[in-house]
Amino acid sequence: METLREIRRRIRSVQNLAQMTRAMEAVSASKVQKAQAAVLATRPYAHRAWEVIVNLSGVRGIPLHPLLTVREPVRSVMMVVFTSDRGLCGAYNHNVVRAATDYARRLGVPVRYVAVGKRGRNILWRLRAPLVAQFSGLPAVPRLADITAIARLAIDEFLSGEVDAVLLAYTDFINLLRQRPVVKRLLPLRPTRLDEQAVSEYVVDMKPARVTDYIYEPSPEALLEVVLPRFIELQVYQAALEAAASEHAARRAAMRNATDNAEELIRDLTILRNKARQHAITKELLDIAGGAEALRQLQGEMVL
Amino acid sequence: MGFQLDIVTPEKQLFSGEVDSVLLPGAEGELGILPRHAPLLTALTIGELVARRGEEELLFAIHGGFAQVLPDRVIVLADMGERAEEVDAARAEQARREAEELLKKEPPPEARAEALMALRKAQLRLKVARRQRPHRPPEEHS
């Protein structure tokens, strides 16, 4: 049996641990809220920009923009996988990477991966998946400027013909307890097929775009050239924010579990400590009683 | 009778409300919009946006984007933007000086374009900040 002092030391160290996991839980919870607020804040722009794209791509007499053109057959695909830089977030990273690789296997065409986050990069490395780029060091709640390089890469690879489609794999934030890995198409955008378009999930209460005859300045083509990259950036940004909210929610859950486990351990150890203490007291009493008895017997013998 | 003006950036909504007129930094020159303007879609450049509501004047720094003009509303989709009150004049001043320093060293064309862009943004921020607070002298720098 462990000594009383050892048990006391273990209780103290578990208490310290619980304090830290409790703090991390609180921090993660507040980051979830910030990321969620940021997602909501992108919606008005997404809505408006989408309307403009639908309108512009409906203008007669202009060729379909390359970013909107579907290529058949799809020969190769780029998959951007959003993971975290840090661990202690349960199965968060493994779940999204598995969703991505499962999807890729079903596609049946070569898939190149772009890892966002160190954890995903490491997992993909171990799987020997073809990595073409990796991004890391995104802040807890990313800003638009943090992800423009990712969007730029996606657009460049797609336009140069290196890949025929770009997919985003990230974790959709449902609520604090549920997050779901999803794979969505980023490119090509298809404004003519609203129902199927991944965009429709981002753009809430989407009404059919007003049919208006606009004056275009400088020209519909030039305007599309401005608005499309922005919209694509925004989609990547929204995915990054959803992923951030999910990461923090997953970490919060993991930390809550850790705190609960620590508290259970403290309870068990406390019982053990009490037992050890009682044991020690009993032993001492026995010693004293035994000693007293021995002494008395000794004295009795001497008297006799 | 005014019209509805919405100014949004990818990161947030900057403004939403009724105004009497608005001056936009159009890619092909400044555009003054009054109610019942013909439908127009226009690209925007780096410049200031002035909205008027009665006697009140609202100023924004707009860093590119585009605007959708309809007879009863104007929607500005700015790549980046801020209200004049939000502009950090000290930071803008520092950015301006840094950009000027960089330009003096005759950098390669790409870096030069970037520095010029930064300079324009900083100048715009300073201009907007000064117009917003005409009675207050520009902030001192040590």
Tab-separated table of N, CA and C in Angstrom, chain A residues 133-237:
chain	number	residue	atom	x	y	z
A	133	ALA	N	0.789	21.338	-50.429
A	133	ALA	CA	1.068	22.558	-49.682
A	133	ALA	C	0.554	22.397	-48.268
A	134	GLN	N	1.103	23.197	-47.377
A	134	GLN	CA	0.577	23.171	-46.014
A	134	GLN	C	0.612	24.569	-45.427
A	135	PHE	N	-0.412	24.870	-44.674
A	135	PHE	CA	-0.505	26.169	-44.008
A	135	PHE	C	-0.666	25.899	-42.525
A	136	SER	N	0.009	26.689	-41.714
A	136	SER	CA	-0.190	26.530	-40.279
A	136	SER	C	-0.020	27.880	-39.605
A	137	GLY	N	-0.320	27.909	-38.328
A	137	GLY	CA	-0.167	29.152	-37.576
A	137	GLY	C	-1.343	30.099	-37.719
A	138	LEU	N	-2.499	29.585	-38.127
A	138	LEU	CA	-3.687	30.439	-38.145
A	138	LEU	C	-4.050	30.798	-36.705
A	139	PRO	N	-4.502	32.024	-36.466
A	139	PRO	CA	-4.914	32.375	-35.102
A	139	PRO	C	-6.170	31.606	-34.682
A	140	ALA	N	-6.477	31.675	-33.399
A	140	ALA	CA	-7.613	30.918	-32.862
A	140	ALA	C	-8.904	31.260	-33.607
A	141	VAL	N	-9.074	32.535	-33.902
A	141	VAL	CA	-10.187	32.941	-34.755
A	141	VAL	C	-9.583	33.671	-35.945
A	142	PRO	N	-9.487	32.998	-37.098
A	142	PRO	CA	-8.766	33.590	-38.227
A	142	PRO	C	-9.446	34.846	-38.770
A	143	ARG	N	-8.644	35.705	-39.377
A	143	ARG	CA	-9.178	36.846	-40.119
A	143	ARG	C	-9.135	36.498	-41.598
A	144	LEU	N	-9.837	37.280	-42.385
A	144	LEU	CA	-9.877	37.015	-43.821
A	144	LEU	C	-8.467	37.009	-44.409
A	145	ALA	N	-7.645	37.950	-43.951
A	145	ALA	CA	-6.293	38.076	-44.514
A	145	ALA	C	-5.451	36.821	-44.267
A	146	ASP	N	-5.816	36.045	-43.229
A	146	ASP	CA	-5.033	34.852	-42.917
A	146	ASP	C	-5.245	33.737	-43.929
A	147	ILE	N	-6.352	33.773	-44.640
A	147	ILE	CA	-6.644	32.632	-45.513
A	147	ILE	C	-6.588	32.992	-47.000
A	148	THR	N	-6.288	34.244	-47.316
A	148	THR	CA	-6.286	34.612	-48.743
A	148	THR	C	-5.269	33.797	-49.526
A	149	ALA	N	-4.151	33.437	-48.883
A	149	ALA	CA	-3.138	32.643	-49.590
A	149	ALA	C	-3.697	31.271	-49.970
A	150	ILE	N	-4.519	30.695	-49.098
A	150	ILE	CA	-5.112	29.384	-49.388
A	150	ILE	C	-6.055	29.500	-50.585
A	151	ALA	N	-6.888	30.542	-50.561
A	151	ALA	CA	-7.838	30.747	-51.654
A	151	ALA	C	-7.090	30.990	-52.970
A	152	ARG	N	-6.018	31.782	-52.874
A	152	ARG	CA	-5.202	32.100	-54.049
A	152	ARG	C	-4.657	30.809	-54.673
A	153	LEU	N	-4.134	29.945	-53.828
A	153	LEU	CA	-3.568	28.671	-54.299
A	153	LEU	C	-4.648	27.849	-55.002
A	154	ALA	N	-5.822	27.776	-54.396
A	154	ALA	CA	-6.918	26.997	-54.980
A	154	ALA	C	-7.285	27.543	-56.355
A	155	ILE	N	-7.415	28.862	-56.437
A	155	ILE	CA	-7.805	29.476	-57.710
A	155	ILE	C	-6.726	29.249	-58.769
A	156	ASP	N	-5.473	29.439	-58.386
A	156	ASP	CA	-4.368	29.273	-59.346
A	156	ASP	C	-4.296	27.851	-59.881
A	157	GLU	N	-4.380	26.879	-58.963
A	157	GLU	CA	-4.279	25.479	-59.381
A	157	GLU	C	-5.431	25.105	-60.301
A	158	PHE	N	-6.591	25.655	-59.987
A	158	PHE	CA	-7.762	25.334	-60.801
A	158	PHE	C	-7.660	25.994	-62.176
A	159	LEU	N	-7.306	27.251	-62.208
A	159	LEU	CA	-7.250	27.973	-63.484
A	159	LEU	C	-6.137	27.458	-64.383
A	160	SER	N	-5.028	27.018	-63.770
A	160	SER	CA	-3.919	26.548	-64.585
A	160	SER	C	-4.200	25.163	-65.158
A	161	GLY	N	-5.295	24.536	-64.707
A	161	GLY	CA	-5.633	23.218	-65.227
A	161	GLY	C	-4.940	22.083	-64.494
A	162	GLU	N	-4.196	22.414	-63.442
A	162	GLU	CA	-3.539	21.362	-62.660
A	162	GLU	C	-4.573	20.421	-62.053
A	163	VAL	N	-5.656	20.996	-61.583
A	163	VAL	CA	-6.744	20.181	-61.045
A	163	VAL	C	-8.058	20.630	-61.680
A	164	ASP	N	-9.030	19.724	-61.719
A	164	ASP	CA	-10.306	20.033	-62.354
A	164	ASP	C	-11.383	20.385	-61.340
A	165	ALA	N	-11.063	20.230	-60.072
A	165	ALA	CA	-12.006	20.617	-59.027
A	165	ALA	C	-11.232	20.842	-57.738
A	166	VAL	N	-11.769	21.701	-56.897
A	166	VAL	CA	-11.165	21.931	-55.583
A	166	VAL	C	-12.229	21.667	-54.523
A	167	LEU	N	-11.878	20.836	-53.553
A	167	LEU	CA	-12.816	20.502	-52.486
A	167	LEU	C	-12.290	21.023	-51.153
A	168	LEU	N	-13.215	21.339	-50.269
A	168	LEU	CA	-12.851	21.755	-48.910
A	168	LEU	C	-13.325	20.677	-47.944
A	169	ALA	N	-12.419	20.178	-47.126
A	169	ALA	CA	-12.814	19.245	-46.072
A	169	ALA	C	-12.611	19.959	-44.746
A	170	TYR	N	-13.686	20.119	-44.004
A	170	TYR	CA	-13.576	20.798	-42.716
A	170	TYR	C	-14.654	20.266	-41.794
A	171	THR	N	-14.667	20.763	-40.577
A	171	THR	CA	-15.637	20.277	-39.605
A	171	THR	C	-16.713	21.325	-39.397
A	172	ASP	N	-17.919	20.936	-39.713
A	172	ASP	CA	-19.047	21.842	-39.574
A	172	ASP	C	-19.443	21.913	-38.108
A	173	PHE	N	-19.613	23.127	-37.625
A	173	PHE	CA	-20.004	23.305	-36.228
A	173	PHE	C	-21.515	23.242	-36.133
A	174	ILE	N	-22.034	22.263	-35.402
A	174	ILE	CA	-23.483	22.167	-35.251
A	174	ILE	C	-23.882	22.779	-33.914
A	175	ASN	N	-23.295	22.255	-32.839
A	175	ASN	CA	-23.445	22.908	-31.542
A	175	ASN	C	-22.247	22.505	-30.685
A	176	LEU	N	-22.278	22.910	-29.425
A	176	LEU	CA	-21.111	22.671	-28.577
A	176	LEU	C	-20.784	21.191	-28.452
A	177	LEU	N	-21.789	20.340	-28.622
A	177	LEU	CA	-21.554	18.913	-28.432
A	177	LEU	C	-21.396	18.172	-29.745
A	178	ARG	N	-21.882	18.764	-30.830
A	178	ARG	CA	-21.817	18.050	-32.105
A	178	ARG	C	-21.090	18.863	-33.163
A	179	GLN	N	-20.118	18.194	-33.790
A	179	GLN	CA	-19.456	18.778	-34.946
A	179	GLN	C	-19.351	17.665	-35.972
A	180	ARG	N	-19.545	18.042	-37.247
A	180	ARG	CA	-19.598	16.994	-38.258
A	180	ARG	C	-18.610	17.313	-39.372
A	181	PRO	N	-17.709	16.350	-39.682
A	181	PRO	CA	-16.797	16.589	-40.803
A	181	PRO	C	-17.572	16.575	-42.123
A	182	VAL	N	-17.276	17.526	-42.980
A	182	VAL	CA	-17.961	17.584	-44.275
A	182	VAL	C	-16.952	17.834	-45.388
A	183	VAL	N	-17.331	17.440	-46.587
A	183	VAL	CA	-16.524	17.750	-47.776
A	183	VAL	C	-17.429	18.526	-48.716
A	184	LYS	N	-16.953	19.705	-49.120
A	184	LYS	CA	-17.768	20.534	-50.011
A	184	LYS	C	-16.952	21.005	-51.182
A	185	ARG	N	-17.626	21.253	-52.283
A	185	ARG	CA	-16.886	21.706	-53.453
A	185	ARG	C	-16.726	23.219	-53.423
A	186	LEU	N	-15.504	23.646	-53.677
A	186	LEU	CA	-15.224	25.081	-53.775
A	186	LEU	C	-15.251	25.504	-55.236
A	187	LEU	N	-14.543	24.751	-56.074
A	187	LEU	CA	-14.452	25.091	-57.489
A	187	LEU	C	-14.725	23.863	-58.348
A	188	PRO	N	-15.347	24.003	-59.484
A	188	PRO	CA	-15.926	25.245	-59.999
A	188	PRO	C	-17.207	25.634	-59.260
A	189	LEU	N	-17.449	26.928	-59.173
A	189	LEU	CA	-18.715	27.431	-58.648
A	189	LEU	C	-19.767	27.234	-59.720
A	190	ARG	N	-20.970	26.919	-59.313
A	190	ARG	CA	-22.023	26.755	-60.323
A	190	ARG	C	-23.246	27.571	-59.958
A	191	PRO	N	-23.297	28.814	-60.385
A	191	PRO	CA	-24.406	29.673	-59.975
A	191	PRO	C	-25.731	29.300	-60.617
A	192	THR	N	-25.705	28.472	-61.646
A	192	THR	CA	-26.960	28.170	-62.319
A	192	THR	C	-27.710	27.057	-61.616
A	193	ARG	N	-27.005	26.273	-60.802
A	193	ARG	CA	-27.692	25.162	-60.137
A	193	ARG	C	-27.676	25.401	-58.636
A	194	LEU	N	-28.568	26.279	-58.241
A	194	LEU	CA	-28.589	26.749	-56.865
A	194	LEU	C	-28.781	25.632	-55.855
A	195	ASP	N	-29.715	24.742	-56.153
A	195	ASP	CA	-30.078	23.738	-55.162
A	195	ASP	C	-28.899	22.842	-54.805
A	196	GLU	N	-28.069	22.557	-55.789
A	196	GLU	CA	-26.963	21.645	-55.541
A	196	GLU	C	-25.745	22.362	-54.979
A	197	GLN	N	-25.732	23.646	-55.214
A	197	GLN	CA	-24.529	24.407	-54.919
A	197	GLN	C	-24.248	24.456	-53.422
A	198	ALA	N	-23.028	24.151	-53.087
A	198	ALA	CA	-22.625	24.179	-51.682
A	198	ALA	C	-22.889	25.544	-51.071
A	199	VAL	N	-22.799	26.547	-51.904
A	199	VAL	CA	-22.976	27.923	-51.449
A	199	VAL	C	-24.299	28.117	-50.727
A	200	SER	N	-25.315	27.449	-51.201
A	200	SER	CA	-26.640	27.715	-50.662
A	200	SER	C	-26.684	27.449	-49.158
A	201	GLU	N	-25.777	26.617	-48.677
A	201	GLU	CA	-25.778	26.357	-47.244
A	201	GLU	C	-25.215	27.518	-46.443
A	202	TYR	N	-24.328	28.252	-47.096
A	202	TYR	CA	-23.756	29.400	-46.402
A	202	TYR	C	-24.708	30.575	-46.437
A	203	VAL	N	-25.392	30.692	-47.552
A	203	VAL	CA	-26.189	31.880	-47.773
A	203	VAL	C	-27.593	31.608	-47.290
A	204	VAL	N	-27.905	32.167	-46.120
A	204	VAL	CA	-29.221	31.887	-45.555
A	204	VAL	C	-30.291	32.720	-46.247
A	205	ASP	N	-31.489	32.318	-46.099
A	205	ASP	CA	-32.681	32.933	-46.694
A	205	ASP	C	-32.393	33.530	-48.071
A	206	MET	N	-31.861	32.669	-48.949
A	206	MET	CA	-31.509	33.137	-50.285
A	206	MET	C	-32.751	33.215	-51.158
A	207	LYS	N	-32.943	34.383	-51.706
A	207	LYS	CA	-34.058	34.546	-52.637
A	207	LYS	C	-33.489	34.478	-54.041
A	208	PRO	N	-34.312	34.121	-55.016
A	208	PRO	CA	-33.781	34.172	-56.381
A	208	PRO	C	-33.351	35.602	-56.693
A	209	ALA	N	-32.226	35.722	-57.356
A	209	ALA	CA	-31.692	37.052	-57.621
A	209	ALA	C	-32.686	37.846	-58.462
A	210	ARG	N	-32.788	39.108	-58.137
A	210	ARG	CA	-33.679	39.969	-58.904
A	210	ARG	C	-33.192	40.068	-60.336
A	211	VAL	N	-34.107	40.008	-61.239
A	211	VAL	CA	-33.718	40.194	-62.633
A	211	VAL	C	-33.764	41.686	-62.901
A	212	THR	N	-32.600	42.279	-62.931
A	212	THR	CA	-32.533	43.719	-63.134
A	212	THR	C	-31.578	43.992	-64.273
A	213	ASP	N	-31.938	44.952	-65.092
A	213	ASP	CA	-30.998	45.368	-66.123
A	213	ASP	C	-30.098	46.424	-65.535
A	214	TYR	N	-28.891	46.027	-65.296
A	214	TYR	CA	-27.960	46.959	-64.675
A	214	TYR	C	-27.152	47.701	-65.734
A	215	ILE	N	-26.663	48.849	-65.325
A	215	ILE	CA	-25.571	49.474	-66.064
A	215	ILE	C	-24.320	48.866	-65.437
A	216	TYR	N	-23.418	48.352	-66.243
A	216	TYR	CA	-22.224	47.724	-65.681
A	216	TYR	C	-21.023	48.628	-65.888
A	217	GLU	N	-20.323	48.846	-64.808
A	217	GLU	CA	-19.160	49.712	-64.883
A	217	GLU	C	-17.993	49.011	-64.208
A	218	PRO	N	-16.905	48.641	-64.836
A	218	PRO	CA	-16.626	48.926	-66.247
A	218	PRO	C	-17.361	47.971	-67.195
A	219	SER	N	-17.432	46.652	-66.899
A	219	SER	CA	-18.128	45.728	-67.783
A	219	SER	C	-18.477	44.493	-66.961
A	220	PRO	N	-19.474	43.711	-67.378
A	220	PRO	CA	-19.820	42.504	-66.602
A	220	PRO	C	-18.616	41.597	-66.408
A	221	GLU	N	-17.811	41.433	-67.448
A	221	GLU	CA	-16.650	40.546	-67.342
A	221	GLU	C	-15.689	41.052	-66.267
A	222	ALA	N	-15.411	42.342	-66.306
A	222	ALA	CA	-14.465	42.913	-65.351
A	222	ALA	C	-15.016	42.802	-63.929
A	223	LEU	N	-16.328	42.966	-63.787
A	223	LEU	CA	-16.922	42.881	-62.456
A	223	LEU	C	-16.845	41.458	-61.914
A	224	LEU	N	-17.116	40.497	-62.796
A	224	LEU	CA	-17.001	39.100	-62.361
A	224	LEU	C	-15.586	38.812	-61.889
A	225	GLU	N	-14.657	39.385	-62.615
A	225	GLU	CA	-13.252	39.199	-62.288
A	225	GLU	C	-12.955	39.718	-60.880
A	226	VAL	N	-13.691	40.708	-60.435
A	226	VAL	CA	-13.497	41.265	-59.090
A	226	VAL	C	-14.240	40.434	-58.051
A	227	VAL	N	-15.478	40.097	-58.372
A	227	VAL	CA	-16.326	39.514	-57.335
A	227	VAL	C	-16.054	38.026	-57.116
A	228	LEU	N	-15.710	37.289	-58.165
A	228	LEU	CA	-15.522	35.842	-57.997
A	228	LEU	C	-14.401	35.486	-57.016
A	229	PRO	N	-13.200	36.048	-57.198
A	229	PRO	CA	-12.151	35.707	-56.219
A	229	PRO	C	-12.552	36.053	-54.798
A	230	ARG	N	-13.249	37.180	-54.635
A	230	ARG	CA	-13.697	37.576	-53.292
A	230	ARG	C	-14.627	36.527	-52.706
A	231	PHE	N	-15.546	36.080	-53.539
A	231	PHE	CA	-16.530	35.129	-53.053
A	231	PHE	C	-15.865	33.805	-52.689
A	232	ILE	N	-14.894	33.409	-53.500
A	232	ILE	CA	-14.195	32.155	-53.228
A	232	ILE	C	-13.390	32.282	-51.937
A	233	GLU	N	-12.739	33.426	-51.776
A	233	GLU	CA	-12.029	33.692	-50.518
A	233	GLU	C	-12.972	33.569	-49.337
A	234	LEU	N	-14.138	34.132	-49.520
A	234	LEU	CA	-15.099	34.136	-48.434
A	234	LEU	C	-15.525	32.712	-48.065
A	235	GLN	N	-15.663	31.864	-49.092
A	235	GLN	CA	-16.048	30.478	-48.816
A	235	GLN	C	-14.961	29.769	-48.024
A	236	VAL	N	-13.712	29.994	-48.420
A	236	VAL	CA	-12.597	29.394	-47.695
A	236	VAL	C	-12.586	29.939	-46.265
A	237	TYR	N	-12.857	31.235	-46.154
A	237	TYR	CA	-12.869	31.876	-44.844
A	237	TYR	C	-13.946	31.264	-43.949
